[in-house]
CSV table of C-alpha atoms and ligand atoms in Angstrom, one decimal:
chain,number,residue,atom,x,y,z
A,23,MET,CA,-2.5,38.1,36.3
A,24,THR,CA,-2.5,38.9,40.0
A,25,GLY,CA,-6.1,38.1,40.9
A,26,GLN,CA,-6.5,41.7,41.9
A,27,PRO,CA,-8.4,44.4,40.1
A,28,LEU,CA,-6.5,47.5,38.8
A,29,PRO,CA,-5.3,49.9,41.5
A,30,GLY,CA,-8.3,52.0,42.6
A,31,PHE,CA,-10.9,49.7,41.2
A,32,ARG,CA,-13.1,47.5,43.4
A,33,ASP,CA,-14.4,44.0,43.2
A,34,PHE,CA,-17.8,43.7,44.9
A,35,PHE,CA,-18.0,40.2,46.4
A,36,PRO,CA,-21.5,39.4,47.6
A,37,PRO,CA,-21.1,40.8,51.1
A,38,GLU,CA,-19.8,44.1,49.8
A,39,HIS,CA,-22.4,44.1,47.1
A,40,ALA,CA,-25.1,43.7,49.7
A,41,ALA,CA,-23.8,46.9,51.3
A,42,LEU,CA,-23.7,48.7,48.0
A,43,ARG,CA,-27.3,47.5,47.2
A,44,GLY,CA,-28.4,48.8,50.6
A,45,ILE,CA,-27.0,52.2,49.7
A,46,PHE,CA,-28.6,52.3,46.3
A,47,GLN,CA,-31.9,51.4,47.8
A,48,ALA,CA,-31.8,54.3,50.3
A,49,TRP,CA,-30.7,56.7,47.5
A,50,ARG,CA,-33.6,55.6,45.2
A,51,GLU,CA,-36.1,55.6,48.0
A,52,ALA,CA,-35.1,59.2,49.1
A,53,SER,CA,-35.3,60.3,45.4
A,54,ARG,CA,-38.7,58.8,45.0
A,55,CYS,CA,-40.0,60.5,48.2
A,56,GLY,CA,-38.5,63.8,47.0
A,57,GLY,CA,-40.3,63.5,43.6
A,58,PHE,CA,-37.2,63.0,41.5
A,59,THR,CA,-37.3,60.8,38.4
A,60,GLU,CA,-34.4,58.7,37.2
A,61,TYR,CA,-32.3,59.2,34.1
A,62,GLU,CA,-29.1,57.7,32.7
A,63,GLY,CA,-26.5,58.9,30.2
A,64,PRO,CA,-23.5,57.3,28.5
A,65,GLU,CA,-20.3,56.2,30.3
A,66,LEU,CA,-18.2,57.6,27.5
A,67,GLU,CA,-18.4,61.3,26.5
A,68,SER,CA,-16.4,63.6,24.3
A,69,LEU,CA,-13.3,64.9,26.1
A,70,GLU,CA,-14.3,68.4,25.4
A,71,LEU,CA,-17.4,68.2,27.6
A,72,TYR,CA,-15.1,68.1,30.6
A,73,THR,CA,-12.1,70.1,29.5
A,74,GLU,CA,-14.4,73.1,29.0
A,75,LYS,CA,-16.8,72.7,31.9
A,76,SER,CA,-15.4,70.8,34.9
A,77,GLY,CA,-12.3,72.7,35.8
A,78,ASP,CA,-8.6,71.8,36.1
A,79,GLU,CA,-8.9,69.4,39.0
A,80,ILE,CA,-11.2,66.9,37.3
A,81,VAL,CA,-9.5,67.4,33.9
A,82,GLY,CA,-6.2,66.3,35.4
A,83,GLN,CA,-7.9,63.1,36.6
A,84,LEU,CA,-9.6,62.1,33.4
A,85,TYR,CA,-9.4,58.6,31.8
A,86,HIS,CA,-9.3,59.7,28.2
A,87,PHE,CA,-8.2,58.3,24.9
A,88,THR,CA,-8.6,58.5,21.1
A,89,ASP,CA,-11.3,56.0,19.9
A,90,LYS,CA,-11.1,54.0,16.7
A,91,GLY,CA,-13.0,56.8,14.9
A,92,ASP,CA,-10.3,59.3,15.9
A,93,ARG,CA,-12.6,61.0,18.5
A,94,GLN,CA,-11.1,62.3,21.7
A,95,VAL,CA,-13.2,60.6,24.4
A,96,ALA,CA,-13.3,60.3,28.2
A,97,LEU,CA,-14.9,58.0,30.7
A,98,ARG,CA,-17.3,60.2,32.7
A,99,PRO,CA,-15.6,61.6,35.9
A,100,GLU,CA,-18.9,63.2,37.1
A,101,MET,CA,-22.5,63.4,35.9
A,102,THR,CA,-23.2,67.1,35.9
A,103,PRO,CA,-21.9,67.9,32.4
A,104,THR,CA,-23.9,64.9,30.9
A,105,LEU,CA,-27.0,66.1,32.7
A,106,ALA,CA,-26.5,69.6,31.5
A,107,ARG,CA,-25.9,68.4,27.9
A,108,MET,CA,-29.0,66.2,28.0
A,109,VAL,CA,-31.2,68.9,29.5
A,110,ALA,CA,-29.8,71.6,27.1
A,111,SER,CA,-30.8,69.4,24.1
A,112,GLN,CA,-34.3,68.5,25.2
A,113,HIS,CA,-35.5,70.8,27.9
A,114,ARG,CA,-38.5,72.0,25.9
A,115,ASN,CA,-40.0,68.6,26.2
A,116,TYR,CA,-39.9,68.8,30.0
A,117,ARG,CA,-41.9,71.0,32.4
A,118,LYS,CA,-39.7,73.1,34.7
A,119,PRO,CA,-38.5,72.6,37.3
A,120,ILE,CA,-36.9,69.4,36.1
A,121,LYS,CA,-36.1,67.1,39.0
A,122,TRP,CA,-34.0,64.2,38.0
A,123,PHE,CA,-31.7,61.7,39.7
A,124,SER,CA,-29.2,59.2,38.6
A,125,VAL,CA,-26.7,56.7,40.1
A,126,PRO,CA,-23.9,56.6,37.6
A,127,ARG,CA,-20.5,54.8,38.0
A,128,LEU,CA,-17.8,57.5,37.6
A,129,PHE,CA,-14.1,57.3,36.8
A,130,ARG,CA,-11.3,59.6,38.1
A,131,TYR,CA,-7.6,58.8,38.0
A,132,GLU,CA,-7.0,59.8,41.7
A,133,ARG,CA,-4.5,58.6,44.1
A,134,PRO,CA,-6.3,55.7,45.8
A,135,GLN,CA,-6.8,56.1,49.5
A,136,LYS,CA,-9.4,55.5,52.2
A,137,GLY,CA,-12.8,56.3,50.6
A,138,ARG,CA,-11.2,57.5,47.3
A,139,HIS,CA,-10.9,55.2,44.4
A,140,ARG,CA,-10.6,55.4,40.6
A,141,GLU,CA,-14.2,54.5,40.2
A,142,HIS,CA,-17.1,55.1,42.4
A,143,TYR,CA,-20.9,55.2,42.3
A,144,GLN,CA,-22.5,58.6,42.8
A,145,TRP,CA,-26.0,59.5,43.6
A,146,ASN,CA,-26.9,62.7,41.7
A,147,CYS,CA,-30.0,64.8,42.3
A,148,ASP,CA,-30.5,68.0,40.3
A,149,ILE,CA,-33.1,70.6,39.8
A,150,VAL,CA,-33.1,72.5,36.6
A,151,GLY,CA,-35.2,75.6,35.9
A,152,GLU,CA,-35.6,76.9,39.4
A,153,LYS,CA,-34.0,80.0,40.8
A,154,SER,CA,-35.5,79.9,44.3
A,155,PRO,CA,-33.2,79.0,47.2
A,156,MET,CA,-35.9,76.5,48.1
A,157,ALA,CA,-34.4,74.3,45.4
A,158,GLU,CA,-31.2,74.1,47.4
A,159,ALA,CA,-33.2,73.5,50.6
A,160,GLU,CA,-35.2,70.7,48.8
A,161,LEU,CA,-32.0,69.0,47.7
A,162,ILE,CA,-30.4,69.2,51.1
A,163,GLY,CA,-33.6,67.8,52.6
A,164,VAL,CA,-33.6,64.8,50.1
A,165,LEU,CA,-29.9,64.2,50.8
A,166,CYS,CA,-30.6,64.1,54.6
A,167,LEU,CA,-33.5,61.8,54.0
A,168,GLY,CA,-31.2,59.4,52.0
A,169,LEU,CA,-28.7,59.4,54.8
A,170,SER,CA,-31.3,58.9,57.5
A,171,LEU,CA,-32.7,55.9,55.6
A,172,LEU,CA,-29.3,54.4,56.0
A,173,GLY,CA,-29.4,54.9,59.8
A,174,LEU,CA,-27.2,58.1,59.9
A,175,GLY,CA,-28.3,61.3,61.6
A,176,PRO,CA,-27.2,64.8,62.6
A,177,LYS,CA,-24.8,63.4,65.2
A,178,ASP,CA,-22.9,61.5,62.5
A,179,VAL,CA,-22.9,64.0,59.7
A,180,VAL,CA,-23.1,67.7,59.1
A,181,VAL,CA,-24.2,69.6,55.9
A,182,LYS,CA,-22.0,72.7,55.6
A,183,VAL,CA,-23.5,75.4,53.6
A,184,SER,CA,-21.7,78.3,51.9
A,185,ASP,CA,-22.0,80.7,49.0
A,186,ARG,CA,-19.6,80.9,46.0
A,187,SER,CA,-21.2,84.1,44.7
A,188,TRP,CA,-20.7,85.7,48.2
A,189,TRP,CA,-17.0,84.7,47.9
A,190,ASP,CA,-16.8,86.1,44.4
A,191,ALA,CA,-18.1,89.5,45.6
A,192,PHE,CA,-15.8,89.4,48.6
A,193,LEU,CA,-12.8,88.7,46.5
A,194,GLU,CA,-13.8,91.5,44.1
A,195,LYS,CA,-13.9,93.9,47.1
A,196,GLN,CA,-10.5,92.6,48.1
A,197,GLY,CA,-9.2,93.7,44.7
A,198,VAL,CA,-8.9,90.2,43.1
A,199,GLY,CA,-9.6,90.5,39.4
A,200,GLU,CA,-12.3,88.4,37.6
A,201,THR,CA,-9.8,86.2,35.8
A,202,GLU,CA,-7.8,85.4,39.0
A,203,ARG,CA,-10.8,84.6,41.1
A,204,PRO,CA,-11.3,81.0,40.0
A,205,THR,CA,-7.7,80.2,40.9
A,206,VAL,CA,-8.1,81.9,44.3
A,207,LEU,CA,-11.3,79.9,44.9
A,208,ARG,CA,-9.6,76.7,43.9
A,209,THR,CA,-6.8,77.5,46.4
A,210,LEU,CA,-9.4,78.2,49.1
A,211,ASP,CA,-11.0,74.8,48.4
A,212,ARG,CA,-7.6,73.1,48.8
A,213,LEU,CA,-6.9,75.0,52.0
A,214,GLU,CA,-10.0,73.9,53.8
A,215,SER,CA,-8.0,71.7,56.1
A,216,ALA,CA,-4.6,73.4,56.0
A,217,THR,CA,-2.7,74.9,58.9
A,218,THR,CA,-2.6,78.6,59.6
A,219,GLU,CA,1.0,78.8,58.3
A,220,GLN,CA,0.1,77.0,55.1
A,221,ARG,CA,-2.9,79.3,54.6
A,222,ARG,CA,-0.8,82.4,55.2
A,223,GLU,CA,1.9,81.2,52.8
A,224,LYS,CA,-0.6,80.5,50.0
A,225,LEU,CA,-2.9,83.5,50.4
A,226,GLY,CA,-0.4,86.2,51.2
A,227,ALA,CA,-2.1,89.6,51.7
A,228,LEU,CA,-5.6,88.0,51.5
A,229,ALA,CA,-4.9,85.6,54.5
A,230,GLY,CA,-6.2,88.0,57.2
A,231,ALA,CA,-9.5,88.8,55.5
A,232,VAL,CA,-10.1,85.1,54.6
A,233,GLU,CA,-9.4,84.0,58.1
A,234,ALA,CA,-12.0,86.5,59.5
A,235,VAL,CA,-14.6,85.0,57.1
A,236,TRP,CA,-13.6,81.4,58.1
A,237,GLU,CA,-14.1,82.3,61.7
A,238,GLY,CA,-17.6,83.4,60.8
A,239,LYS,CA,-16.9,87.1,61.7
A,240,SER,CA,-17.6,88.8,58.4
A,241,ALA,CA,-19.8,86.7,56.1
A,242,ASP,CA,-23.5,87.2,55.7
A,243,SER,CA,-24.9,85.6,52.5
A,244,GLU,CA,-28.6,86.2,52.3
A,245,ALA,CA,-29.0,83.1,50.1
A,246,VAL,CA,-27.4,80.9,52.7
A,247,GLY,CA,-29.9,82.2,55.3
A,248,GLN,CA,-32.8,81.4,53.0
A,249,VAL,CA,-31.6,78.0,52.2
A,250,ARG,CA,-31.1,77.2,55.9
A,251,LYS,CA,-34.6,78.4,56.7
A,252,GLY,CA,-36.0,76.1,54.1
A,253,VAL,CA,-34.0,73.2,55.4
A,254,GLU,CA,-35.1,73.9,58.9
A,255,ALA,CA,-38.8,73.9,57.8
A,256,LEU,CA,-38.2,70.5,56.1
A,257,GLY,CA,-37.1,69.2,59.4
A,258,TYR,CA,-33.3,69.0,59.0
A,259,GLY,CA,-32.2,72.2,60.7
A,260,ASP,CA,-29.9,70.3,63.1
A,261,TRP,CA,-28.1,68.7,60.2
A,262,CYS,CA,-26.9,72.0,58.9
A,263,GLU,CA,-24.2,74.6,59.6
A,264,THR,CA,-23.0,77.7,57.8
A,265,ASP,CA,-19.4,77.2,57.0
A,266,TYR,CA,-17.7,79.6,54.6
A,267,ARG,CA,-14.6,77.3,54.3
A,268,VAL,CA,-16.6,75.3,51.7
A,269,VAL,CA,-16.1,76.7,48.3
A,270,ARG,CA,-16.1,73.5,46.2
A,271,GLY,CA,-13.4,72.5,43.7
A,272,LEU,CA,-15.5,72.3,40.6
A,273,ALA,CA,-15.4,75.3,38.3
A,274,TYR,CA,-19.1,75.7,37.3
A,275,TYR,CA,-20.6,76.6,40.7
A,276,THR,CA,-22.1,80.1,40.8
A,277,GLY,CA,-24.1,80.4,44.1
A,278,VAL,CA,-24.9,78.5,47.2
A,279,VAL,CA,-22.6,75.4,47.6
A,280,PHE,CA,-22.7,72.7,50.3
A,281,GLU,CA,-20.8,69.6,51.4
A,282,VAL,CA,-21.7,66.8,53.7
A,283,HIS,CA,-18.9,65.8,56.2
A,284,ASP,CA,-18.7,63.2,58.9
A,285,ARG,CA,-18.9,65.0,62.3
A,286,ALA,CA,-15.6,63.5,63.4
A,287,GLY,CA,-14.0,65.1,60.4
A,288,LYS,CA,-12.0,62.0,59.7
A,289,LEU,CA,-13.1,61.3,56.2
A,290,ARG,CA,-13.3,63.3,53.0
A,291,ALA,CA,-16.7,64.8,51.9
A,292,VAL,CA,-19.5,62.3,51.7
A,293,ALA,CA,-21.4,64.6,49.3
A,294,GLY,CA,-21.1,67.9,47.6
A,295,GLY,CA,-23.1,70.2,45.4
A,296,GLY,CA,-24.4,73.6,44.7
A,297,ARG,CA,-25.9,76.0,42.2
A,298,TYR,CA,-24.5,76.2,38.7
A,299,ASP,CA,-26.7,78.7,36.8
A,300,ASP,CA,-24.4,79.2,33.8
A,301,LEU,CA,-23.6,75.7,32.7
A,302,LEU,CA,-26.5,75.0,30.5
A,303,LYS,CA,-26.1,78.3,28.6
A,304,ARG,CA,-22.4,77.6,28.2
A,305,LEU,CA,-23.3,74.2,26.7
A,306,GLY,CA,-25.2,76.0,24.0
A,307,GLY,CA,-28.6,75.5,25.6
A,308,GLU,CA,-31.1,77.9,27.1
A,309,ASP,CA,-30.3,80.1,30.0
A,310,LEU,CA,-31.6,77.8,32.7
A,311,PRO,CA,-30.7,77.9,36.4
A,312,ALA,CA,-29.6,74.6,38.0
A,313,VAL,CA,-28.6,73.2,41.3
A,314,GLY,CA,-27.7,69.7,42.4
A,315,PHE,CA,-25.5,67.4,44.5
A,316,GLY,CA,-23.5,64.2,44.2
A,317,MET,CA,-23.0,61.7,47.0
A,318,GLY,CA,-20.4,58.9,46.6
A,319,ASP,CA,-20.8,55.3,47.7
A,320,ALA,CA,-17.2,54.9,48.9
A,321,VAL,CA,-16.9,57.5,51.7
A,322,LEU,CA,-20.5,56.7,52.7
A,323,ALA,CA,-19.6,53.0,53.0
A,324,GLU,CA,-16.5,53.9,55.2
A,325,LEU,CA,-18.8,56.0,57.4
A,326,LEU,CA,-21.4,53.2,57.7
A,327,ARG,CA,-18.6,50.8,58.6
A,328,GLU,CA,-17.3,53.1,61.3
A,329,LYS,CA,-20.7,53.5,62.7
A,330,LYS,CA,-21.1,49.7,62.6
A,331,ILE,CA,-24.2,50.1,60.5
A,332,THR,CA,-24.6,46.9,58.4
A,333,MET,CA,-26.9,46.1,55.5
A,334,PRO,CA,-28.9,42.9,55.2
A,335,GLN,CA,-27.1,40.3,53.2
A,336,ALA,CA,-28.8,39.0,50.1
A,337,ALA,CA,-31.0,36.1,50.9
A,338,GLY,CA,-30.5,32.7,49.1
A,339,ALA,CA,-33.4,30.9,47.4
A,340,GLU,CA,-36.5,30.3,49.5
A,341,ILE,CA,-37.1,26.9,48.1
A,342,PHE,CA,-34.6,24.2,47.1
A,343,ILE,CA,-35.8,21.4,44.9
A,344,VAL,CA,-34.2,18.1,45.9
A,345,ALA,CA,-34.8,15.4,43.2
A,346,GLU,CA,-34.0,11.9,42.3
A,347,ALA,CA,-32.0,11.8,39.0
A,348,LYS,CA,-34.9,10.0,37.3
A,349,GLU,CA,-37.3,12.8,38.3
A,350,GLN,CA,-35.2,15.7,37.1
A,351,GLU,CA,-37.6,16.7,34.3
A,352,MET,CA,-40.5,16.9,36.8
A,353,ALA,CA,-38.3,18.8,39.2
A,354,LEU,CA,-37.5,21.3,36.4
A,355,GLN,CA,-41.1,21.8,35.6
A,356,ILE,CA,-42.0,22.6,39.2
A,357,THR,CA,-39.0,24.9,39.4
A,358,GLY,CA,-40.0,26.8,36.3
A,359,GLN,CA,-43.5,27.2,37.4
A,360,LEU,CA,-42.7,28.3,41.0
A,361,ARG,CA,-40.3,30.8,39.6
A,362,ARG,CA,-43.0,32.2,37.3
A,363,SER,CA,-45.2,32.5,40.3
A,364,GLY,CA,-42.6,34.7,42.0
A,365,PHE,CA,-40.9,32.2,44.3
A,366,SER,CA,-37.1,32.1,44.5
A,367,VAL,CA,-36.2,28.5,43.7
A,368,ASP,CA,-32.8,26.8,43.4
A,369,PHE,CA,-31.8,23.2,42.6
A,370,ASP,CA,-28.6,21.2,41.9
A,371,PRO,CA,-28.1,21.1,38.2
A,372,GLY,CA,-25.6,18.3,38.6
A,373,ALA,CA,-28.4,16.2,40.2
A,374,GLY,CA,-26.0,14.9,42.9
A,375,LYS,CA,-26.9,12.3,45.5
A,376,TRP,CA,-30.1,12.9,47.6
A,377,GLY,CA,-28.1,13.6,50.8
A,378,LYS,CA,-25.7,16.0,49.0
A,379,GLN,CA,-28.6,17.9,47.5
A,380,LEU,CA,-30.1,18.3,51.0
A,381,GLU,CA,-26.7,19.5,52.3
A,382,MET,CA,-26.6,22.0,49.4
A,383,ALA,CA,-30.1,23.3,50.3
A,384,GLU,CA,-29.0,23.9,53.9
A,385,ALA,CA,-25.7,25.5,52.9
A,386,LYS,CA,-27.5,27.9,50.6
A,387,GLY,CA,-29.8,28.9,53.4
A,388,ALA,CA,-33.1,27.8,51.8
A,389,ARG,CA,-36.1,27.7,54.0
A,390,TRP,CA,-37.9,24.8,52.3
A,391,ALA,CA,-36.6,21.7,50.6
A,392,LEU,CA,-39.2,20.3,48.2
A,393,LEU,CA,-38.5,16.6,47.7
A,394,VAL,CA,-39.2,15.1,44.3
A,395,GLY,CA,-38.7,11.3,44.8
A,396,ARG,CA,-40.2,8.1,43.5
A,397,GLU,CA,-43.7,9.0,44.9
A,398,VAL,CA,-44.0,11.9,42.5
A,399,GLY,CA,-45.7,9.5,40.0
A,400,GLU,CA,-48.5,9.0,42.6
A,401,GLY,CA,-48.9,12.8,43.0
A,402,ARG,CA,-46.9,13.0,46.2
A,403,LEU,CA,-44.0,15.3,47.1
A,404,GLY,CA,-42.0,15.7,50.3
A,405,LEU,CA,-41.7,19.0,52.0
A,406,LYS,CA,-39.0,19.8,54.6
A,407,GLU,CA,-38.5,22.9,56.6
A,408,LEU,CA,-34.7,22.9,56.8
A,409,ALA,CA,-34.2,24.9,60.0
A,410,SER,CA,-36.8,22.9,62.1
A,411,ARG,CA,-36.2,19.6,60.2
A,412,LYS,CA,-40.0,19.1,60.2
A,413,GLN,CA,-41.2,17.2,57.3
A,414,SER,CA,-44.6,16.7,55.7
A,415,GLU,CA,-46.1,15.5,52.5
A,416,ILE,CA,-47.9,17.6,49.9
A,417,ARG,CA,-49.7,16.7,46.7
A,418,TRP,CA,-49.5,17.8,43.1
A,419,LYS,CA,-51.8,17.5,40.2
A,420,SER,CA,-52.1,18.8,36.7
A,421,GLY,CA,-54.5,21.7,36.3
A,422,THR,CA,-56.8,22.0,33.3
A,423,ASP,CA,-54.4,24.5,31.8
A,424,GLY,CA,-51.6,22.0,32.0
A,425,LYS,CA,-50.0,23.7,34.9
A,426,ILE,CA,-48.8,21.8,38.0
A,427,CYS,CA,-50.9,22.6,41.1
A,428,LEU,CA,-49.4,22.1,44.5
A,429,GLU,CA,-51.7,21.4,47.4
A,430,PRO,CA,-51.2,23.2,49.7
A,431,THR,CA,-49.7,26.1,47.9
A,432,PRO,CA,-46.3,27.4,49.0
A,433,GLY,CA,-48.0,30.3,50.9
A,434,GLU,CA,-49.6,27.7,53.2
A,435,TRP,CA,-46.6,25.4,53.8
A,436,ALA,CA,-45.9,26.9,57.2
A,437,LYS,CA,-49.2,25.5,58.4
A,438,VAL,CA,-48.6,21.9,57.2
A,439,CYS,CA,-45.0,21.4,58.3
A,440,ILE,CA,-45.4,20.1,61.8
B,19,HAM,P1,-17.7,66.1,43.7
B,19,HAM,O1,-17.5,66.9,45.0
B,19,HAM,O2,-16.6,66.0,42.8
B,19,HAM,O3,-19.0,66.7,43.0
B,19,HAM,O4,-18.1,64.6,44.1
B,19,HAM,C1,-19.3,64.3,45.0
B,19,HAM,C2,-18.9,63.2,45.9
B,19,HAM,O5,-18.5,62.0,45.2
B,19,HAM,C3,-17.8,63.4,46.8
B,19,HAM,O6,-18.2,64.1,48.0
B,19,HAM,C4,-17.3,62.0,47.2
B,19,HAM,O7,-18.2,61.4,48.2
B,19,HAM,C5,-17.6,61.3,45.9
B,19,HAM,N1,-16.4,61.1,45.1
B,19,HAM,C6,-15.8,62.0,44.3
B,19,HAM,N2,-14.6,61.5,43.8
B,19,HAM,C7,-14.5,60.3,44.3
B,19,HAM,C8,-13.5,59.3,44.2
B,19,HAM,N3,-12.4,59.4,43.5
B,19,HAM,N4,-13.6,58.1,44.9
B,19,HAM,C9,-14.7,58.0,45.7
B,19,HAM,N5,-15.7,58.9,45.9
B,19,HAM,C10,-15.6,60.1,45.2
B,19,HAM,C11,-19.4,66.3,41.8
B,19,HAM,O8,-19.0,65.3,41.2
B,19,HAM,C12,-20.5,67.2,41.2
B,19,HAM,N6,-20.7,66.8,39.8
B,19,HAM,C13,-21.8,67.0,42.1
B,19,HAM,C14,-22.9,67.8,41.6
B,19,HAM,C15,-24.1,67.3,41.1
B,19,HAM,N7,-23.0,69.1,41.6
B,19,HAM,C16,-24.2,69.5,41.1
B,19,HAM,N8,-24.8,68.4,40.7
């Protein structure tokens, strides 16, 4: 035992967890504003779901094993095949377009590095059953909204839009056969940040034509133009650029693809997505067009750290009950009742000395200490505002329903502590 998690796995101590929670909150809020509803699927899927649908890169990174029932299974490395499987099996029960989001934890056996781990959380938003490029625009808009809720803007990140089907047609014109094209596209994806020499070496005769596209000289996808118009109308025009270097590594994309990068270009992609119109049909479902994106928490957290954007830390309990050992039962009754009324209440289960309990209340950052001492039998309780050290007395009595009534109620305590 080393005290460390496995390589590539993360412990989230409370400060890191606060950052994660802040990210989740922004993702969920943006999804809600965009009219997406949440779904979840299993962490473990059949291995086949990925070997046939995700493409070599992800398959090489799978955590897979044979379970006790002799099934070949894998921890999910991405959500899209699960979503496609779920929608393919039940799409008749849902009105199209289906707009769903999820925040799954995913597992990929990658080489751990900055922003890359062997598990990560990924915000997925997908629209199924819509062919219009406004679906892509809508997704990019929601993605930008999510980032802006975290304090990021077009000066920090850029959404690069490209078109896989345009690339497909281009490669066909260049004489690349249908079966070779996925390999060439994968090579292009890996060459996004390569040097000219490396590109020339890998692409051979294609290098010149590809470079002309990358320099923006010869590409003109109509779909990209329509998507960008939609994004502009949604108010995120300045977040977007057309960049044909983006082709995406995953095998199932069929049309417009996009990636979010930090403007400084220091980190790996913050998010990526695109259209995958064939995946549902290939999973044995209906022929339904689909488009979506995934945004990881890890690169995003790196970016937020670089931009010095911090998330609020989780607050401790609002009220700390300090009680004499003899009055513990009464203290517990008050605790239970206040909690049922929605207050956040803490106490020392070890019922330590009075002074120690007060110290604990302060250390935990509580605003109020409710003092349950000897006078409780006479219907009296002490109330202390810990930061100001102001103290007062409040009263309690049993209500007709047997509940304890505090006078004044916690909502009015600020007025009495003087
Ligand atoms: P992806 O590009 O493989 O796409 O992943 C999306 C994002 O997840 C990446 O941009 C990155 O931020 C994060 N990510 C991926 N792998 C790791 C890792 N090992 N460590 C940390 N973060 C990582 C997909 O997964 C597609 N299924 C997205 C999608 C949804 N396409 C359509 N719908």
